[in-house]
């Protein structure tokens, strides 16, 4: 864009957003320029508000507006099952399944010796404290099915099992609706190993 | 996303942006949540600033921060050639070519009988006034090569030619680097009609 420095500044800031290149930044900037003032200010305000009001849940480290997040605050959730995830963004997809009625614990990352991320960099101590005090029956390890996630899951399993708490891991296998022909060999191998009798 | 209403509000506002669906809104929202406060506030501030400081150039109706836009204000531009475009967003691609050294006039749309957009809804009168007062030698019609753009160009050509001002239109033809095999018939037809002797 030529002219106005304010437009250039907006473009620069928009381009920082993930998945936004020069072209989409320009489309967004023109949309902001064209839209009515109130709509544009609502967008700006919602960014400011989220930074002002959202912090981490003091219990599970999910995003929260109060002291604890809405899931921890709910009386309808089973506090006896904790699902352990890497990031707050992993919670919504699990919630959308409607299959899980327990609570969560967000680690804030995954173990990665290469990047120097050890157990002390994650909310592992806080998880262990919850296991001691909250009468937890089962821990579902829902870290990502990649190297870091698997490493983290094995580490936590070794740590938790001695406490006599049941430790489970999300199943690996073929995605539902997926095509066997296009499955990668690791996934297909896991699906074979974990085959079930019908 | 579960929890926080502030996050849901941000998601709703982000999804209004062009080309942003639920998934990209979520990626952006998590980015905003994760980034430091200063970066997020700079984004919000740049949106507010653009709405506060950017308006239309009083001469050519491009976006401007002062009374006139930077192109109109520049002493290096040839005021004798006016390039007529539909929208301010059409100016940056022309500027990037580095081929045009004149000034612009933004119509604010294109003629569309179907949508009830007539000459009075565009900045046509202002263009005619400029032709009368600014000593213009040539008007380059750079409206889009679609039905509305062509209609607008023919209309303006008929209006301007009697004033003795040279009226030109952007060439139609094969895009450079394009593939003849994949060219649509209208474009290829235009390219044939406008063939040049080498």
CSV table of C-alpha atoms in Angstrom, one decimal:
chain,number,residue,atom,x,y,z
A,1,UNK,CA,0.0,0.0,0.0
A,2,UNK,CA,1.3,3.5,-0.8
A,3,UNK,CA,0.3,6.5,1.2
A,4,UNK,CA,-0.8,6.7,4.8
A,5,UNK,CA,1.8,5.6,7.5
A,6,UNK,CA,-1.1,4.6,9.7
A,7,UNK,CA,-2.1,2.1,7.1
A,8,UNK,CA,1.4,0.8,6.8
A,9,UNK,CA,1.6,0.4,10.5
A,10,UNK,CA,-1.7,-1.6,10.6
A,11,UNK,CA,-0.4,-3.8,7.8
A,12,UNK,CA,2.8,-4.5,9.7
A,13,UNK,CA,0.9,-5.5,12.8
A,14,UNK,CA,-1.6,-7.6,10.9
A,15,UNK,CA,1.2,-9.5,9.2
A,16,UNK,CA,2.5,-10.7,12.6
A,17,UNK,CA,-0.7,-12.8,13.0
A,18,UNK,CA,-0.2,-16.5,12.3
A,19,UNK,CA,-1.2,-17.5,8.7
A,20,UNK,CA,-1.4,-13.8,7.6
A,21,UNK,CA,0.8,-12.8,4.7
A,22,UNK,CA,1.1,-9.5,2.8
A,23,UNK,CA,-2.0,-10.2,0.7
A,24,UNK,CA,-4.3,-11.2,3.5
A,25,UNK,CA,-3.0,-8.4,5.7
A,26,UNK,CA,-4.0,-6.0,2.8
A,27,UNK,CA,-7.4,-7.5,2.5
A,28,UNK,CA,-8.0,-7.2,6.2
A,29,UNK,CA,-6.6,-3.6,6.3
A,30,UNK,CA,-9.0,-2.5,3.5
A,31,UNK,CA,-11.8,-4.2,5.2
A,32,UNK,CA,-11.0,-2.3,8.4
A,33,UNK,CA,-10.7,0.9,6.4
A,34,UNK,CA,-14.1,0.3,4.8
A,35,UNK,CA,-16.1,-0.9,7.7
A,36,UNK,CA,-17.9,1.4,10.0
A,37,UNK,CA,-16.0,2.8,13.0
A,38,UNK,CA,-17.9,0.9,15.6
A,39,UNK,CA,-17.2,-2.5,14.1
A,40,UNK,CA,-13.4,-1.8,13.8
A,41,UNK,CA,-13.3,-0.5,17.4
A,42,UNK,CA,-15.1,-3.6,18.6
A,43,UNK,CA,-12.3,-5.7,17.1
A,44,UNK,CA,-9.6,-3.5,18.7
A,45,UNK,CA,-11.5,-3.5,22.0
A,46,UNK,CA,-11.9,-7.3,22.0
A,47,UNK,CA,-8.1,-7.6,21.6
A,48,UNK,CA,-7.4,-5.3,24.5
A,49,UNK,CA,-10.1,-7.0,26.7
A,50,UNK,CA,-8.7,-10.4,26.2
A,51,UNK,CA,-5.3,-9.2,27.3
A,52,UNK,CA,-6.8,-7.4,30.3
A,53,UNK,CA,-9.1,-10.1,31.6
A,54,UNK,CA,-7.7,-13.5,30.5
A,55,UNK,CA,-5.0,-15.2,32.5
A,56,UNK,CA,-4.3,-18.8,33.5
A,57,UNK,CA,-6.6,-20.9,35.7
A,58,UNK,CA,-4.9,-21.3,39.1
A,59,UNK,CA,-5.8,-24.9,39.2
A,60,UNK,CA,-5.4,-26.4,35.7
A,61,UNK,CA,-3.6,-23.6,33.7
A,62,UNK,CA,-6.3,-23.4,31.1
A,63,UNK,CA,-7.3,-19.8,30.1
A,64,UNK,CA,-9.6,-18.3,32.6
A,65,UNK,CA,-11.3,-15.0,33.4
A,66,UNK,CA,-11.9,-15.7,37.1
A,67,UNK,CA,-9.5,-17.4,39.5
A,68,UNK,CA,-10.3,-20.8,38.0
A,69,UNK,CA,-11.5,-21.6,34.5
A,70,UNK,CA,-15.1,-22.4,33.7
A,71,UNK,CA,-14.4,-26.2,33.5
A,72,UNK,CA,-12.7,-26.2,37.0
A,73,UNK,CA,-15.5,-24.1,38.3
A,74,UNK,CA,-18.3,-26.3,37.0
A,75,UNK,CA,-20.0,-28.6,39.4
A,76,UNK,CA,-21.0,-31.0,36.6
A,77,UNK,CA,-17.4,-32.2,35.9
A,78,UNK,CA,-15.9,-35.3,37.4
A,79,UNK,CA,-12.8,-34.1,39.3
A,80,UNK,CA,-11.7,-37.8,39.6
A,81,UNK,CA,-10.4,-37.9,36.0
A,82,UNK,CA,-7.8,-35.4,34.8
A,83,UNK,CA,-7.0,-35.1,31.1
A,84,UNK,CA,-3.4,-33.8,30.7
A,85,UNK,CA,-2.8,-31.6,27.6
A,86,UNK,CA,0.1,-29.6,26.4
A,87,UNK,CA,-1.6,-26.3,25.6
A,88,UNK,CA,-5.0,-24.6,26.3
A,89,UNK,CA,-5.7,-24.8,22.6
A,90,UNK,CA,-5.9,-28.7,23.0
A,91,UNK,CA,-8.9,-28.4,25.2
A,92,UNK,CA,-11.6,-27.2,22.8
A,93,UNK,CA,-11.2,-30.1,20.3
A,94,UNK,CA,-11.6,-32.6,23.2
A,95,UNK,CA,-14.6,-30.7,24.6
A,96,UNK,CA,-16.2,-30.8,21.2
A,97,UNK,CA,-16.2,-34.6,21.2
A,98,UNK,CA,-18.7,-34.5,24.1
A,99,UNK,CA,-17.0,-37.7,25.3
A,100,UNK,CA,-15.0,-36.4,28.2
A,101,UNK,CA,-16.7,-35.3,31.4
A,102,UNK,CA,-13.6,-34.9,33.6
A,103,UNK,CA,-11.3,-31.9,34.2
A,104,UNK,CA,-8.0,-30.8,32.6
A,105,UNK,CA,-4.4,-30.0,33.4
A,106,UNK,CA,-2.4,-27.9,31.0
A,107,UNK,CA,1.3,-28.6,31.0
A,108,UNK,CA,2.2,-25.4,29.1
A,109,UNK,CA,4.3,-27.3,26.6
A,110,UNK,CA,6.0,-30.7,26.1
A,111,UNK,CA,9.3,-32.2,27.1
A,112,UNK,CA,12.0,-31.5,24.5
A,113,UNK,CA,15.6,-32.2,25.4
A,114,UNK,CA,16.6,-30.6,22.1
A,115,UNK,CA,15.0,-27.3,23.0
A,116,UNK,CA,16.1,-27.7,26.6
A,117,UNK,CA,12.5,-28.0,27.9
A,118,UNK,CA,12.5,-30.2,31.0
A,119,UNK,CA,9.9,-31.2,33.6
A,120,UNK,CA,10.6,-28.0,35.6
A,121,UNK,CA,9.6,-25.9,32.7
A,122,UNK,CA,6.1,-27.5,32.6
A,123,UNK,CA,3.3,-27.6,35.2
A,124,UNK,CA,4.3,-31.1,36.3
A,125,UNK,CA,4.8,-30.3,40.0
A,126,UNK,CA,1.3,-28.8,40.1
A,127,UNK,CA,-0.1,-31.9,38.5
A,128,UNK,CA,1.5,-34.1,41.1
A,129,UNK,CA,0.1,-31.9,43.8
A,130,UNK,CA,-3.4,-32.3,42.4
A,131,UNK,CA,-3.0,-36.0,42.3
A,132,UNK,CA,-2.1,-36.0,46.0
A,133,UNK,CA,-5.0,-33.7,47.1
A,134,UNK,CA,-7.9,-34.1,44.7
A,135,UNK,CA,-8.7,-37.9,45.0
A,136,UNK,CA,-7.9,-38.5,41.3
A,137,UNK,CA,-8.7,-42.0,40.0
A,138,UNK,CA,-7.5,-41.7,36.4
A,139,UNK,CA,-5.1,-39.5,34.4
A,140,UNK,CA,-5.7,-39.4,30.6
A,141,UNK,CA,-2.5,-38.4,28.9
A,142,UNK,CA,-3.6,-36.4,25.8
A,143,UNK,CA,-0.3,-34.9,24.7
A,144,UNK,CA,0.2,-34.8,21.0
A,145,UNK,CA,1.1,-38.1,19.2
A,146,UNK,CA,4.5,-36.8,18.1
A,147,UNK,CA,8.0,-37.2,19.6
A,148,UNK,CA,7.7,-34.5,22.3
A,149,UNK,CA,4.2,-35.6,23.2
A,150,UNK,CA,5.1,-39.3,23.5
A,151,UNK,CA,8.2,-38.5,25.5
A,152,UNK,CA,6.1,-36.3,27.9
A,153,UNK,CA,3.5,-39.1,28.1
A,154,UNK,CA,6.0,-41.8,29.0
A,155,UNK,CA,7.7,-39.5,31.5
A,156,UNK,CA,4.4,-38.7,33.3
A,157,UNK,CA,3.2,-42.4,33.2
A,158,UNK,CA,6.4,-43.4,35.0
A,159,UNK,CA,5.9,-40.7,37.5
A,160,UNK,CA,2.2,-41.2,38.2
A,161,UNK,CA,1.8,-45.0,38.1
A,162,UNK,CA,3.7,-45.6,41.4
A,163,UNK,CA,0.9,-43.5,43.1
A,164,UNK,CA,-1.6,-46.2,42.3
A,165,UNK,CA,-3.5,-43.9,39.9
A,166,UNK,CA,-4.8,-45.3,36.6
A,167,UNK,CA,-2.9,-43.8,33.7
A,168,UNK,CA,-4.3,-44.0,30.1
A,169,UNK,CA,-3.2,-42.6,26.8
A,170,UNK,CA,-5.3,-41.5,23.8
A,171,UNK,CA,-5.6,-44.3,21.2
A,172,UNK,CA,-3.5,-44.1,18.0
A,173,UNK,CA,-5.0,-45.5,14.8
A,174,UNK,CA,-6.6,-44.7,11.6
A,175,UNK,CA,-8.6,-41.4,11.6
A,176,UNK,CA,-12.4,-42.1,11.2
A,177,UNK,CA,-13.4,-41.4,7.6
A,178,UNK,CA,-9.8,-41.7,6.6
A,179,UNK,CA,-8.5,-43.7,3.7
A,180,UNK,CA,-6.3,-46.8,4.4
A,181,UNK,CA,-4.5,-46.2,1.2
A,182,UNK,CA,-3.3,-42.7,2.3
A,183,UNK,CA,-2.4,-43.6,5.9
A,184,UNK,CA,1.2,-43.2,6.9
A,185,UNK,CA,3.0,-46.4,7.9
A,186,UNK,CA,3.5,-45.4,11.5
A,187,UNK,CA,-0.3,-44.7,12.0
A,188,UNK,CA,-1.2,-47.9,10.1
A,189,UNK,CA,1.3,-49.9,12.2
A,190,UNK,CA,-0.2,-48.6,15.4
A,191,UNK,CA,-3.7,-49.4,14.1
A,192,UNK,CA,-2.6,-53.0,13.5
A,193,UNK,CA,-0.9,-53.4,16.9
A,194,UNK,CA,-4.0,-52.0,18.6
A,195,UNK,CA,-6.4,-54.1,16.6
A,196,UNK,CA,-9.6,-55.1,18.5
A,197,UNK,CA,-11.6,-58.3,18.4
A,198,UNK,CA,-15.1,-57.8,17.0
B,1,UNK,CA,-13.0,-22.6,22.5
B,2,UNK,CA,-14.5,-23.3,25.8
B,3,UNK,CA,-14.3,-21.0,28.8
B,4,UNK,CA,-13.7,-17.3,28.8
B,5,UNK,CA,-16.4,-15.0,27.3
B,6,UNK,CA,-13.7,-12.5,26.4
B,7,UNK,CA,-12.0,-15.1,24.2
B,8,UNK,CA,-15.4,-16.0,22.5
B,9,UNK,CA,-15.9,-12.3,21.8
B,10,UNK,CA,-12.5,-12.0,20.3
B,11,UNK,CA,-13.2,-15.0,18.1
B,12,UNK,CA,-16.5,-13.5,16.9
B,13,UNK,CA,-14.8,-10.2,16.0
B,14,UNK,CA,-11.8,-11.9,14.2
B,15,UNK,CA,-14.2,-14.1,12.2
B,16,UNK,CA,-15.7,-10.9,10.6
B,17,UNK,CA,-12.4,-10.2,8.9
B,18,UNK,CA,-12.3,-11.3,5.2
B,19,UNK,CA,-10.9,-14.7,4.6
B,20,UNK,CA,-10.9,-15.6,8.3
B,21,UNK,CA,-12.9,-18.7,9.3
B,22,UNK,CA,-13.3,-20.4,12.7
B,23,UNK,CA,-10.0,-22.2,12.5
B,24,UNK,CA,-7.9,-19.2,11.5
B,25,UNK,CA,-9.7,-17.0,14.1
B,26,UNK,CA,-8.8,-19.6,16.7
B,27,UNK,CA,-5.1,-19.6,15.6
B,28,UNK,CA,-5.1,-15.8,15.8
B,29,UNK,CA,-6.9,-15.7,19.1
B,30,UNK,CA,-4.3,-18.1,20.7
B,31,UNK,CA,-1.5,-16.1,19.2
B,32,UNK,CA,-3.0,-12.9,20.7
B,33,UNK,CA,-3.4,-14.7,24.1
B,34,UNK,CA,0.2,-16.0,24.0
B,35,UNK,CA,2.0,-12.9,22.8
B,36,UNK,CA,3.2,-10.3,25.1
B,37,UNK,CA,0.8,-7.5,26.1
B,38,UNK,CA,2.7,-4.8,24.2
B,39,UNK,CA,2.5,-6.6,20.9
B,40,UNK,CA,-1.2,-7.3,21.2
B,41,UNK,CA,-1.9,-3.7,22.2
B,42,UNK,CA,0.1,-2.4,19.3
B,43,UNK,CA,-2.2,-4.4,17.0
B,44,UNK,CA,-5.4,-3.0,18.7
B,45,UNK,CA,-3.9,0.5,18.7
B,46,UNK,CA,-3.1,0.4,14.9
B,47,UNK,CA,-6.7,-0.5,14.2
B,48,UNK,CA,-8.0,2.4,16.3
B,49,UNK,CA,-5.4,4.8,14.8
B,50,UNK,CA,-6.3,3.9,11.2
B,51,UNK,CA,-9.9,4.7,11.9
B,52,UNK,CA,-9.0,7.9,13.7
B,53,UNK,CA,-6.5,9.3,11.2
B,54,UNK,CA,-7.3,7.9,7.7
B,55,UNK,CA,-10.0,9.5,5.5
B,56,UNK,CA,-10.4,10.2,1.8
B,57,UNK,CA,-8.1,12.5,-0.1
B,58,UNK,CA,-10.0,15.7,-0.9
B,59,UNK,CA,-8.6,15.6,-4.5
B,60,UNK,CA,-8.5,12.0,-5.7
B,61,UNK,CA,-10.4,10.1,-3.0
B,62,UNK,CA,-7.5,7.7,-2.2
B,63,UNK,CA,-6.9,7.1,1.5
B,64,UNK,CA,-5.1,10.0,3.1
B,65,UNK,CA,-3.9,11.1,6.5
B,66,UNK,CA,-3.6,14.8,5.6
B,67,UNK,CA,-6.0,16.8,3.4
B,68,UNK,CA,-4.6,15.2,0.3
B,69,UNK,CA,-3.0,11.8,-0.1
B,70,UNK,CA,0.8,11.4,-0.4
B,71,UNK,CA,0.6,10.9,-4.2
B,72,UNK,CA,-1.4,14.1,-4.7
B,73,UNK,CA,0.9,15.9,-2.3
B,74,UNK,CA,4.1,14.7,-4.1
B,75,UNK,CA,5.9,17.2,-6.4
B,76,UNK,CA,7.4,14.3,-8.3
B,77,UNK,CA,4.1,13.2,-9.9
B,78,UNK,CA,2.9,14.4,-13.3
B,79,UNK,CA,-0.5,16.0,-12.7
B,80,UNK,CA,-1.2,15.9,-16.4
B,81,UNK,CA,-2.0,12.2,-16.4
B,82,UNK,CA,-4.8,10.9,-14.3
B,83,UNK,CA,-5.3,7.2,-13.8
B,84,UNK,CA,-8.9,6.4,-12.9
B,85,UNK,CA,-9.5,3.4,-10.6
B,86,UNK,CA,-12.6,2.0,-8.9
B,87,UNK,CA,-11.2,1.6,-5.3
B,88,UNK,CA,-8.2,2.8,-3.3
B,89,UNK,CA,-7.0,-0.8,-3.2
B,90,UNK,CA,-6.4,-0.7,-6.9
B,91,UNK,CA,-3.7,1.9,-6.5
B,92,UNK,CA,-0.9,-0.1,-4.8
B,93,UNK,CA,-0.6,-2.7,-7.6
B,94,UNK,CA,-0.3,0.0,-10.1
B,95,UNK,CA,2.3,1.8,-8.0
B,96,UNK,CA,4.3,-1.4,-7.6
B,97,UNK,CA,4.8,-1.6,-11.4
B,98,UNK,CA,6.9,1.5,-11.2
B,99,UNK,CA,5.6,2.4,-14.7
B,100,UNK,CA,3.1,5.1,-13.8
B,101,UNK,CA,4.2,8.6,-12.8
B,102,UNK,CA,0.9,10.4,-12.9
B,103,UNK,CA,-1.8,10.9,-10.3
B,104,UNK,CA,-5.0,9.0,-9.5
B,105,UNK,CA,-8.7,9.5,-9.3
B,106,UNK,CA,-10.7,6.9,-7.2
B,107,UNK,CA,-14.3,6.5,-8.3
B,108,UNK,CA,-15.4,4.7,-5.2
B,109,UNK,CA,-17.0,1.8,-7.2
B,110,UNK,CA,-18.1,1.0,-10.7
B,111,UNK,CA,-21.3,1.5,-12.7
B,112,UNK,CA,-23.8,-1.3,-12.1
B,113,UNK,CA,-27.4,-0.9,-13.3
B,114,UNK,CA,-28.2,-4.2,-11.6
B,115,UNK,CA,-27.2,-2.9,-8.2
B,116,UNK,CA,-28.5,0.6,-9.0
B,117,UNK,CA,-25.1,2.2,-9.0
B,118,UNK,CA,-25.2,5.2,-11.4
B,119,UNK,CA,-22.7,8.0,-12.1
B,120,UNK,CA,-24.1,10.1,-9.3
B,121,UNK,CA,-23.0,7.4,-6.8
B,122,UNK,CA,-19.4,7.6,-8.0
B,123,UNK,CA,-16.9,10.5,-7.9
B,124,UNK,CA,-17.5,11.3,-11.6
B,125,UNK,CA,-18.4,14.9,-11.2
B,126,UNK,CA,-15.2,15.5,-9.2
B,127,UNK,CA,-13.2,13.9,-12.0
B,128,UNK,CA,-14.8,16.1,-14.6
B,129,UNK,CA,-14.1,19.2,-12.4
B,130,UNK,CA,-10.4,18.1,-12.2
B,131,UNK,CA,-10.2,17.8,-16.0
B,132,UNK,CA,-11.5,21.3,-16.3
B,133,UNK,CA,-9.1,22.9,-13.8
B,134,UNK,CA,-5.9,20.9,-13.7
B,135,UNK,CA,-4.6,20.9,-17.3
B,136,UNK,CA,-5.0,17.2,-17.7
B,137,UNK,CA,-3.5,15.7,-21.0
B,138,UNK,CA,-4.5,12.1,-20.6
B,139,UNK,CA,-6.9,10.0,-18.6
B,140,UNK,CA,-6.0,6.3,-18.2
B,141,UNK,CA,-9.1,4.2,-17.5
B,142,UNK,CA,-7.9,1.5,-15.1
B,143,UNK,CA,-11.2,0.1,-13.9
B,144,UNK,CA,-11.4,-3.7,-13.7
B,145,UNK,CA,-11.6,-5.8,-16.9
B,146,UNK,CA,-15.1,-7.1,-15.9
B,147,UNK,CA,-18.6,-6.1,-16.9
B,148,UNK,CA,-19.0,-3.2,-14.4
B,149,UNK,CA,-15.4,-2.0,-15.1
B,150,UNK,CA,-15.8,-2.0,-18.9
B,151,UNK,CA,-19.2,-0.3,-18.6
B,152,UNK,CA,-17.7,2.4,-16.4
B,153,UNK,CA,-14.7,2.8,-18.8
B,154,UNK,CA,-17.0,3.2,-21.9
B,155,UNK,CA,-19.2,5.7,-20.0
B,156,UNK,CA,-16.2,7.8,-18.9
B,157,UNK,CA,-14.6,7.7,-22.4
B,158,UNK,CA,-17.8,9.0,-24.0
B,159,UNK,CA,-17.9,11.8,-21.3
B,160,UNK,CA,-14.3,12.8,-21.5
B,161,UNK,CA,-13.4,12.5,-25.2
B,162,UNK,CA,-15.4,15.6,-26.3
B,163,UNK,CA,-13.2,17.7,-24.0
B,164,UNK,CA,-10.2,17.0,-26.2
B,165,UNK,CA,-8.4,15.0,-23.5
B,166,UNK,CA,-6.7,11.8,-24.6
B,167,UNK,CA,-8.5,8.7,-23.1
B,168,UNK,CA,-6.7,5.4,-22.8
B,169,UNK,CA,-7.6,2.0,-21.3
B,170,UNK,CA,-5.3,-0.7,-19.8
B,171,UNK,CA,-4.4,-3.3,-22.4
B,172,UNK,CA,-6.2,-6.7,-22.2
B,173,UNK,CA,-4.2,-9.8,-23.2
B,174,UNK,CA,-2.3,-12.8,-21.9
B,175,UNK,CA,-0.8,-12.4,-18.4
B,176,UNK,CA,3.0,-12.4,-18.6
B,177,UNK,CA,4.3,-15.8,-17.5
B,178,UNK,CA,0.8,-17.3,-18.1
B,179,UNK,CA,0.1,-20.4,-20.1
B,180,UNK,CA,-1.7,-20.1,-23.5
B,181,UNK,CA,-3.3,-23.5,-22.9
B,182,UNK,CA,-5.0,-22.3,-19.7
B,183,UNK,CA,-6.1,-18.8,-21.0
B,184,UNK,CA,-9.9,-18.3,-21.1
B,185,UNK,CA,-11.3,-17.6,-24.5
B,186,UNK,CA,-12.2,-14.0,-23.9
B,187,UNK,CA,-8.7,-13.1,-22.8
B,188,UNK,CA,-7.2,-15.0,-25.7
B,189,UNK,CA,-9.6,-13.4,-28.1
B,190,UNK,CA,-8.6,-9.9,-26.8
B,191,UNK,CA,-4.9,-10.9,-27.1
B,192,UNK,CA,-5.5,-11.9,-30.8
B,193,UNK,CA,-7.4,-8.7,-31.6
B,194,UNK,CA,-4.7,-6.6,-30.1
B,195,UNK,CA,-1.8,-8.5,-31.7
B,196,UNK,CA,1.3,-6.4,-32.4
B,197,UNK,CA,3.7,-6.5,-35.3
B,198,UNK,CA,7.2,-7.4,-34.3
